[in-house]
Amino acid sequence: MENLRDLYQEVILDHNKNPRNFRKIEDPDGFAHGTNPLCGDQIDIYLKIKDGIVEDVSFEGAGCAICTSSASMMTIALKGKSEADAEALFNSFHHALTEDDEYPEDVPLGKLKVLTGVKDYPVRVKCATLAWHTFDAALKKLQGNVSTE
Amino acid sequence: MTNSAQYNIKAIRNDFPILGREIFGKPLVYLDNGASTQHPVQVINAVKDLYEQNYSNVHRGVHTLSQESSELYDNARVKVRGFINAACVHEVVFTSGTTESINLVAQSYARPRLQEGDEILITHMEHHSNIVPWQMVCEQTGATLKVIPISDSGELEMDQFHAMLSEKTKLVSVVQVSNALGTVNPVKEIIDAAHAIDVPVMVDGAQAIPHMPVDVQALDADFYVFSGHKIYGPTGIGVLYGKEKLLNAMPPYQGGGDMILSVSFEKTIYNQLPYKFEAGTPNIAGVVGLGAAIDYVNSIGLSTIAAHEHGLLMYATSKLQAIDGLRIIGEAEQKAGLISFVLDAVHPHDIGTMLDGEGVAVRAGHHCAQPVMERFKVPATARASFAMYNTFQEIDVLAEAIRKTIGMFS
């Protein structure tokens, strides 16, 4: 079980136990509901955008430790970012979890890096990316592009 | 506990090559038998021998290999007949699995008979494969799907069943053993009540067939369905048992080769049972493997296997109940084969990954039974499901791995 410490690092376990920004935003500017039909994980993402900046982002839902901690850490990472920077971070994070080559260093992952251990557990990658895909859907809806995912 | 003199667990385990595997340097503890069981060397060899010695298409050629393959194929049907005590061999139809068997009954038996206002009765603990085909046929015909509720312990509300059964009911389709809860349902009582008002009953035996002797005539089931891969056989092979009278009155499910007697562009005459329902070249190796699996199970005896597994279930239940923060989902008085559980501190997917790290394979998720998850207000459960080759010591490994998991997450 010790070999799983790389996956379940203390930071991840902490965010799982005490998820940050785990709440509903009343009158959000953006909202999306994400599910992983394979495992039943469900997540709601709420967005407040002001002048193109992510003023507030929060989540609710039920998922595993990877899903919950990834959502929690995502809300912290996104707050204060411009829409364009948020999208760039999503792409960088997604790249780091799904592609074999190094992710582009021009968008550093910072604390999100602890989640890249998931890459070694292919069936769990979707757990880590669910919140991000849902955020992306909420943003795109707001921008007028309905996701066809 | 089962006496080792009566139950030679070591010999049985030696028959299953995969049980010698290590996962992350730890001996494999395979407790995902409800999803699919492993294969004894007798089944592996039967398939291998077929391909190396006898293989050709069946019911076609006059040459030796085709005759040998046909004989092996037909013999397997005879074995299935005996195994479930069907009245005749042609009441056994080979399908790709439980799912296809249910779809066949839904489309070929139910659909032509259903009208608006008619009702199909299922239970709240069905696998999706015994829900969706009925929803589809209801959509096609205007009939209504009715669901027998279940109690907090995971048992059918039989009073409700008797109240819901009416002249509107055209078919009852019920799972014998729940794949998500382990509940053994009183199918005989259900069949008797339904037959009292001439309503036929289909039994989903996917999770029952590896754990208990089944006698379709004693049950008086109208249809009984199961899969080969849950009883130590190959995937892609399953059985539809149906009473001859009912099967004869049903149109073919699919058209193609083997299901016809003669074809012209003016008129096609369908073949007799069971070939009418077996269009196209069948899963020959799957059928032969299933036959070998039945031989293997018979060589040990289903009653003997059931006794061993009951011992495992009792032992595991007491071991898991003793773990703080663990809740067993499904506490019916009659259970078979499996324990579903949740932990206060750990999501089932994390349990699955953590236990895998200890070599323990369990299923985590909704078990294709989302209505059951909703009923018990859990997003998912972890499930340990047992087979004839599991040991009491493996239950100890499971319990210890769960304790370690809780330790790491709290």
XYZ file of C-alpha atoms in Angstrom:
559
model
C 0.000 0.000 0.000
C 3.002 2.290 0.512
C 3.436 2.372 -3.274
C 0.180 4.336 -3.357
C 1.690 7.211 -1.398
C 2.744 8.742 -4.735
C -0.887 8.851 -5.739
C -2.427 9.742 -2.408
C -0.025 12.414 -1.217
C -0.756 14.221 2.045
C -1.877 17.345 0.178
C -4.429 15.324 -1.753
C -5.738 13.602 1.353
C -5.996 16.967 3.082
C -7.998 18.566 0.259
C -10.211 15.479 0.208
C -10.958 15.779 3.901
C -11.294 19.567 3.907
C -12.251 20.611 0.395
C -11.820 24.355 -0.225
C -14.544 26.406 -1.892
C -16.971 23.552 -1.406
C -20.147 25.618 -1.583
C -22.793 26.954 -3.889
C -22.545 30.467 -5.375
C -25.923 32.208 -5.506
C -26.628 33.838 -8.881
C -23.503 32.509 -10.556
C -22.432 33.880 -13.917
C -21.466 30.430 -15.051
C -22.604 26.944 -14.025
C -22.115 23.407 -15.294
C -22.887 19.925 -14.042
C -20.342 17.227 -14.790
C -20.673 13.471 -14.410
C -18.511 10.480 -14.997
C -21.104 7.911 -16.058
C -18.609 5.086 -15.621
C -18.199 5.578 -11.893
C -21.032 7.912 -10.950
C -18.927 10.873 -9.836
C -20.940 14.101 -9.959
C -19.763 17.663 -9.702
C -21.330 21.139 -9.953
C -19.122 24.099 -10.788
C -20.182 27.691 -10.040
C -18.448 30.739 -11.545
C -18.377 34.466 -10.913
C -16.652 36.388 -13.707
C -15.955 40.128 -13.609
C -14.228 41.991 -16.439
C -12.906 38.729 -17.843
C -11.413 37.646 -14.507
C -12.456 34.600 -12.481
C -13.631 36.442 -9.397
C -14.943 33.367 -7.607
C -15.238 29.668 -8.384
C -16.715 26.925 -6.208
C -17.927 23.351 -6.421
C -20.314 20.844 -4.936
C -20.724 17.156 -5.550
C -19.670 13.665 -4.618
C -16.595 11.932 -5.865
C -13.500 10.043 -4.847
C -10.455 11.588 -3.154
C -8.783 12.297 -6.487
C -11.895 13.959 -7.892
C -12.623 16.015 -4.769
C -9.059 17.151 -4.135
C -8.554 18.025 -7.792
C -11.707 20.174 -7.732
C -10.648 21.824 -4.483
C -7.155 22.637 -5.742
C -8.564 23.823 -9.055
C -10.761 26.451 -7.384
C -7.723 27.878 -5.581
C -5.617 27.882 -8.734
C -8.260 29.574 -10.849
C -9.317 32.395 -8.584
C -8.040 35.731 -9.898
C -7.006 34.341 -13.283
C -8.177 35.807 -16.568
C -10.403 33.572 -18.679
C -7.537 33.079 -21.123
C -5.051 32.161 -18.381
C -7.597 29.771 -16.838
C -8.007 27.991 -20.174
C -4.248 27.812 -20.606
C -3.866 26.254 -17.150
C -6.583 23.697 -17.958
C -4.757 22.756 -21.163
C -1.449 22.472 -19.351
C -2.960 20.339 -16.552
C -4.759 18.121 -19.033
C -1.581 17.716 -21.035
C 0.414 16.729 -17.954
C -2.098 13.988 -17.072
C -2.717 12.551 -20.512
C 0.360 13.076 -22.705
C 3.702 11.319 -22.479
C 5.883 14.306 -23.260
C 6.611 17.121 -20.814
C 3.867 19.693 -20.461
C 4.655 23.191 -21.721
C 6.567 24.915 -18.942
C 5.264 28.339 -19.956
C 2.117 27.602 -17.950
C 3.510 26.204 -14.679
C 1.261 23.881 -12.723
C 2.490 24.979 -9.326
C 0.720 23.099 -6.530
C -1.375 21.147 -9.027
C 1.747 19.138 -9.772
C 0.973 16.707 -6.920
C -1.938 15.423 -8.997
C 0.253 14.341 -11.894
C 0.927 11.037 -10.079
C -2.499 10.021 -11.361
C -0.951 9.547 -14.784
C 0.329 6.150 -13.641
C -3.253 5.055 -12.909
C -4.989 5.441 -16.282
C -8.457 4.534 -14.987
C -8.228 7.369 -12.448
C -7.220 10.172 -14.845
C -10.864 10.981 -15.467
C -11.351 11.470 -11.724
C -8.701 14.201 -11.730
C -9.934 15.951 -14.864
C -13.707 15.901 -14.203
C -13.746 19.229 -12.314
C -11.637 20.866 -15.010
C -13.815 19.648 -17.860
C -16.848 20.876 -15.959
C -15.224 24.269 -15.367
C -14.379 24.421 -19.051
C -18.008 23.656 -19.929
C -19.260 26.381 -17.566
C -16.885 28.926 -19.094
C -17.743 27.963 -22.664
C -21.461 28.177 -21.911
C -20.841 31.644 -20.559
C -18.917 32.562 -23.672
C -21.765 31.293 -25.810
C -20.121 28.094 -26.997
C -22.234 25.190 -25.853
C -20.058 22.190 -25.202
C -20.895 19.184 -27.304
C -18.825 16.890 -25.120
C -15.886 -23.349 8.405
C -15.832 -25.995 5.753
C -13.925 -29.116 6.634
C -10.862 -29.371 4.414
C -11.298 -33.142 4.201
C -14.583 -32.544 2.403
C -13.510 -29.498 0.476
C -10.094 -29.656 -1.094
C -9.505 -25.947 -1.528
C -5.850 -26.473 -2.366
C -6.640 -28.761 -5.285
C -9.288 -26.361 -6.524
C -6.926 -23.382 -6.362
C -4.289 -25.358 -8.239
C -6.755 -25.735 -11.092
C -6.866 -21.938 -11.570
C -3.513 -20.808 -12.995
C -4.217 -17.079 -12.543
C -4.502 -17.476 -8.775
C -0.719 -17.884 -8.739
C -0.254 -14.284 -9.866
C 1.185 -11.533 -7.778
C -0.076 -7.938 -7.878
C 2.401 -5.285 -6.695
C 4.461 -8.117 -5.246
C 1.548 -9.486 -3.195
C -0.436 -12.671 -3.823
C -3.570 -11.968 -5.825
C -6.736 -12.059 -3.709
C -9.443 -12.183 -6.348
C -12.740 -10.978 -4.900
C -14.343 -9.597 -8.062
C -16.116 -12.800 -9.002
C -19.466 -11.070 -9.294
C -18.066 -9.197 -12.282
C -16.419 -12.261 -13.802
C -14.955 -15.487 -12.467
C -11.565 -16.944 -13.342
C -11.026 -20.078 -15.409
C -9.843 -23.519 -14.366
C -7.297 -25.234 -16.551
C -10.037 -27.685 -17.560
C -11.926 -24.859 -19.305
C -8.786 -23.336 -20.804
C -7.738 -26.733 -22.139
C -11.171 -27.517 -23.557
C -10.997 -24.344 -25.641
C -7.351 -24.966 -26.534
C -8.045 -28.582 -27.522
C -10.946 -27.514 -29.681
C -8.778 -25.074 -31.605
C -5.829 -27.467 -31.801
C -7.702 -30.670 -32.598
C -11.297 -30.307 -33.712
C -12.198 -26.815 -34.802
C -14.378 -26.030 -37.761
C -17.787 -24.455 -38.298
C -20.744 -26.368 -36.891
C -23.806 -27.849 -38.580
C -22.291 -27.198 -42.018
C -19.712 -29.541 -43.458
C -19.754 -33.279 -43.908
C -16.053 -33.376 -43.192
C -14.584 -34.797 -40.011
C -13.665 -31.556 -38.251
C -17.093 -30.037 -38.782
C -18.697 -33.186 -37.417
C -16.417 -33.195 -34.371
C -17.029 -29.519 -33.677
C -20.769 -30.009 -34.072
C -20.694 -32.898 -31.647
C -18.769 -30.909 -29.039
C -21.129 -27.986 -29.529
C -24.274 -30.087 -29.244
C -22.908 -31.960 -26.229
C -22.456 -28.692 -24.375
C -26.157 -27.985 -24.829
C -26.943 -31.371 -23.324
C -24.739 -30.444 -20.349
C -26.564 -27.150 -19.851
C -29.907 -28.942 -19.987
C -28.822 -31.262 -17.213
C -27.274 -28.471 -15.194
C -30.507 -26.474 -14.957
C -32.792 -29.515 -15.361
C -34.632 -28.236 -18.412
C -37.233 -30.672 -19.718
C -35.650 -30.846 -23.168
C -32.382 -29.916 -24.810
C -33.985 -27.612 -27.374
C -35.259 -25.375 -24.587
C -31.652 -24.239 -24.163
C -30.780 -21.349 -26.503
C -27.216 -20.054 -26.663
C -26.832 -16.277 -26.644
C -23.923 -13.891 -26.109
C -24.851 -13.527 -22.443
C -27.522 -12.590 -19.919
C -28.012 -9.201 -21.549
C -28.760 -10.627 -24.965
C -31.017 -13.275 -23.438
C -33.119 -10.597 -21.749
C -33.256 -8.465 -24.890
C -34.361 -11.522 -26.835
C -37.258 -12.146 -24.444
C -38.160 -8.443 -24.412
C -38.237 -8.089 -28.190
C -39.406 -11.509 -29.253
C -41.764 -12.517 -26.453
C -42.978 -9.272 -24.886
C -43.047 -6.760 -27.711
C -45.597 -8.487 -29.981
C -47.890 -9.087 -26.983
C -47.802 -5.719 -25.244
C -50.340 -2.942 -25.601
C -50.928 0.373 -23.970
C -52.099 -0.139 -20.405
C -50.193 -3.416 -19.987
C -47.568 -3.659 -17.268
C -44.168 -5.289 -16.882
C -43.125 -5.902 -13.302
C -39.467 -5.769 -12.234
C -37.760 -5.020 -8.907
C -35.801 -2.080 -7.523
C -32.672 -4.238 -7.312
C -32.325 -5.129 -10.978
C -29.095 -4.791 -12.936
C -29.395 -2.212 -15.724
C -29.637 -5.117 -18.167
C -32.946 -6.131 -16.595
C -34.251 -2.540 -16.638
C -33.295 -0.972 -19.947
C -34.612 -3.691 -22.317
C -38.024 -3.345 -20.617
C -37.931 0.442 -20.833
C -37.209 0.071 -24.538
C -40.081 -2.340 -25.094
C -42.415 -0.114 -23.055
C -41.476 2.826 -25.243
C -42.177 0.733 -28.323
C -45.562 -0.513 -27.146
C -46.965 2.028 -24.687
C -46.813 -0.485 -21.834
C -45.744 0.636 -18.347
C -42.804 -0.546 -16.252
C -43.671 -1.163 -12.590
C -41.021 -1.548 -9.916
C -41.366 -3.659 -6.772
C -39.788 -1.666 -3.913
C -37.130 -2.983 -1.535
C -36.687 -2.568 2.216
C -33.810 -0.936 4.091
C -32.229 -4.346 4.560
C -32.355 -4.920 0.807
C -35.233 -7.378 0.644
C -38.170 -7.278 -1.737
C -41.358 -5.817 -0.284
C -43.389 -8.940 -1.008
C -46.665 -7.382 0.198
C -46.153 -4.708 -2.431
C -45.371 -7.313 -5.056
C -48.618 -9.162 -4.371
C -50.527 -5.863 -4.453
C -48.903 -4.766 -7.727
C -49.525 -8.050 -9.513
C -52.753 -7.663 -11.480
C -54.562 -8.563 -14.677
C -52.603 -5.690 -16.266
C -49.323 -7.511 -15.580
C -48.090 -9.271 -18.703
C -44.673 -10.389 -17.491
C -42.633 -10.414 -14.293
C -38.858 -10.218 -14.660
C -36.901 -10.635 -11.452
C -33.310 -11.118 -10.429
C -32.658 -14.250 -8.367
C -29.544 -12.905 -6.618
C -28.844 -9.158 -6.592
C -25.416 -8.264 -7.957
C -25.273 -5.110 -5.821
C -26.728 -6.393 -2.532
C -26.340 -10.166 -2.582
C -30.022 -10.611 -1.701
C -31.507 -13.981 -2.661
C -35.057 -13.311 -3.795
C -37.986 -15.695 -3.181
C -38.398 -16.441 -6.886
C -40.485 -19.552 -6.270
C -43.052 -17.538 -4.329
C -43.032 -14.891 -7.074
C -43.488 -17.459 -9.824
C -46.317 -19.238 -7.992
C -48.176 -15.978 -7.383
C -47.743 -14.842 -10.983
C -48.788 -18.208 -12.393
C -51.945 -18.130 -10.262
C -53.140 -15.376 -12.618
C -51.387 -16.785 -15.714
C -48.528 -14.273 -15.800
C -45.194 -15.672 -17.016
C -41.958 -14.993 -15.119
C -38.406 -14.476 -16.345
C -35.608 -15.064 -13.834
C -32.246 -13.304 -14.206
C -29.923 -15.956 -12.853
C -26.599 -14.293 -13.707
C -25.506 -14.042 -10.062
C -27.368 -17.120 -8.836
C -26.078 -19.782 -11.205
C -22.517 -20.008 -9.764
C -23.726 -20.084 -6.165
C -26.693 -22.459 -5.908
C -28.265 -25.430 -7.655
C -30.944 -24.275 -10.101
C -33.815 -26.445 -11.286
C -35.932 -24.547 -13.799
C -38.692 -27.167 -13.688
C -38.934 -27.142 -9.905
C -39.020 -23.338 -10.029
C -41.468 -23.533 -12.931
C -39.642 -20.514 -14.446
C -40.908 -19.553 -17.874
C -37.571 -18.038 -18.856
C -34.241 -18.365 -17.043
C -31.129 -16.526 -18.233
C -27.447 -16.529 -17.267
C -23.907 -15.898 -18.544
C -21.028 -18.313 -18.959
C -18.322 -16.019 -17.654
C -19.816 -15.815 -14.176
C -19.603 -19.570 -13.765
C -15.946 -20.131 -14.705
C -16.676 -20.211 -18.446
C -15.654 -17.887 -21.288
C -17.100 -14.454 -21.975
C -19.463 -13.896 -24.873
C -21.554 -16.975 -24.164
C -24.825 -17.126 -22.285
C -28.013 -19.094 -22.044
C -31.673 -18.428 -22.515
C -33.823 -21.202 -21.123
C -37.448 -20.934 -22.167
C -40.401 -23.275 -21.951
C -40.873 -24.986 -25.280
C -44.433 -23.724 -25.688
C -43.365 -20.105 -25.208
C -40.253 -20.318 -27.406
C -42.229 -21.959 -30.207
C -44.746 -19.128 -30.182
C -42.042 -16.466 -30.474
C -40.746 -15.041 -33.749
C -36.978 -15.190 -34.398
C -34.928 -12.463 -32.775
C -32.402 -12.105 -35.581
C -32.334 -13.369 -39.130
C -29.438 -15.164 -40.762
C -27.823 -18.519 -41.256
C -28.565 -21.570 -39.082
C -31.952 -20.156 -38.045
C -33.646 -21.163 -41.304
C -34.827 -24.392 -42.923
C -35.092 -22.950 -46.391
C -34.760 -19.547 -47.971
C -36.162 -18.221 -51.194
C -36.917 -14.645 -52.097
C -40.613 -15.437 -51.794
C -40.619 -17.234 -48.476
C -38.243 -18.280 -45.739
C -39.068 -21.135 -43.416
C -37.567 -20.817 -39.972
C -35.634 -23.603 -38.333
C -36.910 -25.416 -35.271
C -35.841 -24.799 -31.685
C -33.271 -23.899 -30.547
C -31.690 -22.948 -33.904
C -34.496 -20.509 -34.669
C -32.884 -18.179 -32.136
C -29.245 -18.815 -33.057
C -28.685 -16.860 -36.248
C -25.196 -16.839 -37.705
C -22.114 -18.839 -36.824
C -22.311 -19.297 -33.056
C -19.648 -18.784 -30.409
C -18.385 -22.354 -30.781
C -15.394 -22.088 -28.455
C -17.525 -20.232 -25.925
C -20.106 -22.998 -25.913
C -17.450 -25.704 -25.586
C -15.802 -23.753 -22.766
C -19.129 -23.348 -20.996
C -19.680 -27.093 -21.260
C -16.283 -27.689 -19.655
C -17.070 -25.163 -16.913
C -20.294 -27.000 -16.101
C -18.405 -30.301 -15.968
C -15.918 -28.707 -13.591
C -18.587 -27.262 -11.298
C -20.412 -30.607 -11.324
C -17.208 -32.432 -10.405
C -17.150 -30.484 -7.146
C -20.894 -30.098 -6.728
C -22.873 -26.885 -6.466
C -24.217 -27.754 -3.017
C -20.664 -28.239 -1.778
C -19.566 -24.962 -3.395
C -22.586 -23.184 -1.921
C -21.729 -24.432 1.569
C -18.134 -23.237 1.258
C -19.199 -19.828 -0.063
C -21.812 -19.477 2.659
C -19.053 -20.017 5.195
C -16.960 -17.320 3.494
C -19.901 -14.930 3.473
C -20.627 -15.441 7.184
C -16.956 -15.074 8.086
C -16.471 -11.974 5.932
C -19.652 -10.398 7.277
C -18.482 -10.731 10.875
C -14.950 -9.573 9.999
C -16.162 -6.494 8.126
C -18.862 -5.627 10.656
C -16.117 -5.375 13.259
C -14.434 -2.517 11.336
C -15.310 0.955 12.648
C -16.742 3.247 9.980
C -17.689 0.393 7.654
C -21.307 -0.047 6.627
C -22.566 -3.107 4.784
C -25.133 -2.265 2.102
C -27.593 -5.115 1.811
C -28.387 -7.074 4.946
C -31.044 -9.430 3.716
C -31.569 -12.591 5.690
C -30.944 -14.681 2.572
C -27.748 -13.614 0.858
C -25.319 -15.255 -1.524
C -21.892 -14.653 -2.837
C -21.037 -11.065 -2.027
C -20.769 -8.139 0.365
C -21.263 -4.537 -0.719
C -19.884 -1.946 1.659
C -19.004 1.710 2.100
C -16.561 3.450 4.420
C -17.258 6.744 6.198
C -13.830 8.092 5.406
C -13.036 6.686 1.976
C -14.832 6.794 -1.366
C -15.323 3.365 -3.015
C -13.016 4.223 -5.941
C -10.240 5.014 -3.530
C -10.986 1.782 -1.667
C -10.645 -0.050 -4.984
C -7.272 1.487 -5.763
C -5.987 1.067 -2.206
C -6.992 -2.603 -1.990
C -5.420 -3.239 -5.385
C -2.186 -2.026 -3.834
C -2.493 -4.969 -1.423
C -3.236 -7.410 -4.236
C -6.952 -7.473 -3.416
C -9.276 -7.142 -6.430
C -12.734 -5.790 -5.591
C -15.295 -3.932 -7.656
C -15.947 -0.269 -6.925
C -18.783 1.662 -8.503
C -22.527 1.509 -9.002
C -22.422 -2.102 -10.245
C -24.734 -1.223 -13.144
C -27.482 -0.886 -10.550
C -27.849 2.866 -10.124
C -31.408 2.637 -8.725
C -30.018 0.507 -5.882
C -27.343 3.138 -5.139
C -30.018 5.815 -5.085
C -32.229 3.727 -2.812
C -29.433 3.470 -0.231
C -28.279 7.057 -0.830
C -24.706 6.121 -1.723
C -22.919 7.202 -4.919
C -21.223 3.835 -5.191
C -20.107 0.885 -3.101
C -17.120 -1.412 -2.902
C -18.010 -5.046 -3.436
C -16.205 -8.201 -2.452
C -17.704 -11.193 -4.252
C -16.733 -14.788 -3.628
C -16.107 -17.917 -5.636
C -15.349 -21.560 -4.913
C -11.599 -20.876 -4.790
C -11.598 -18.120 -2.177
C -10.217 -18.859 1.283
C -10.861 -17.664 4.810
C -7.313 -16.391 4.915
C -8.089 -14.175 1.913
C -10.942 -12.630 3.908
C -8.375 -11.788 6.599
C -6.217 -10.072 3.948
C -9.262 -8.108 2.767
C -10.157 -6.965 6.275
C -6.582 -5.951 7.043
C -6.313 -4.016 3.745
C -9.530 -2.151 4.581
C -8.140 -1.221 8.007
C -4.930 0.042 6.393
C -6.973 2.080 3.915
C -8.962 3.721 6.678
C -5.717 4.423 8.505
C -4.204 6.221 5.554
C -7.288 8.343 4.889
C -7.969 9.493 8.438
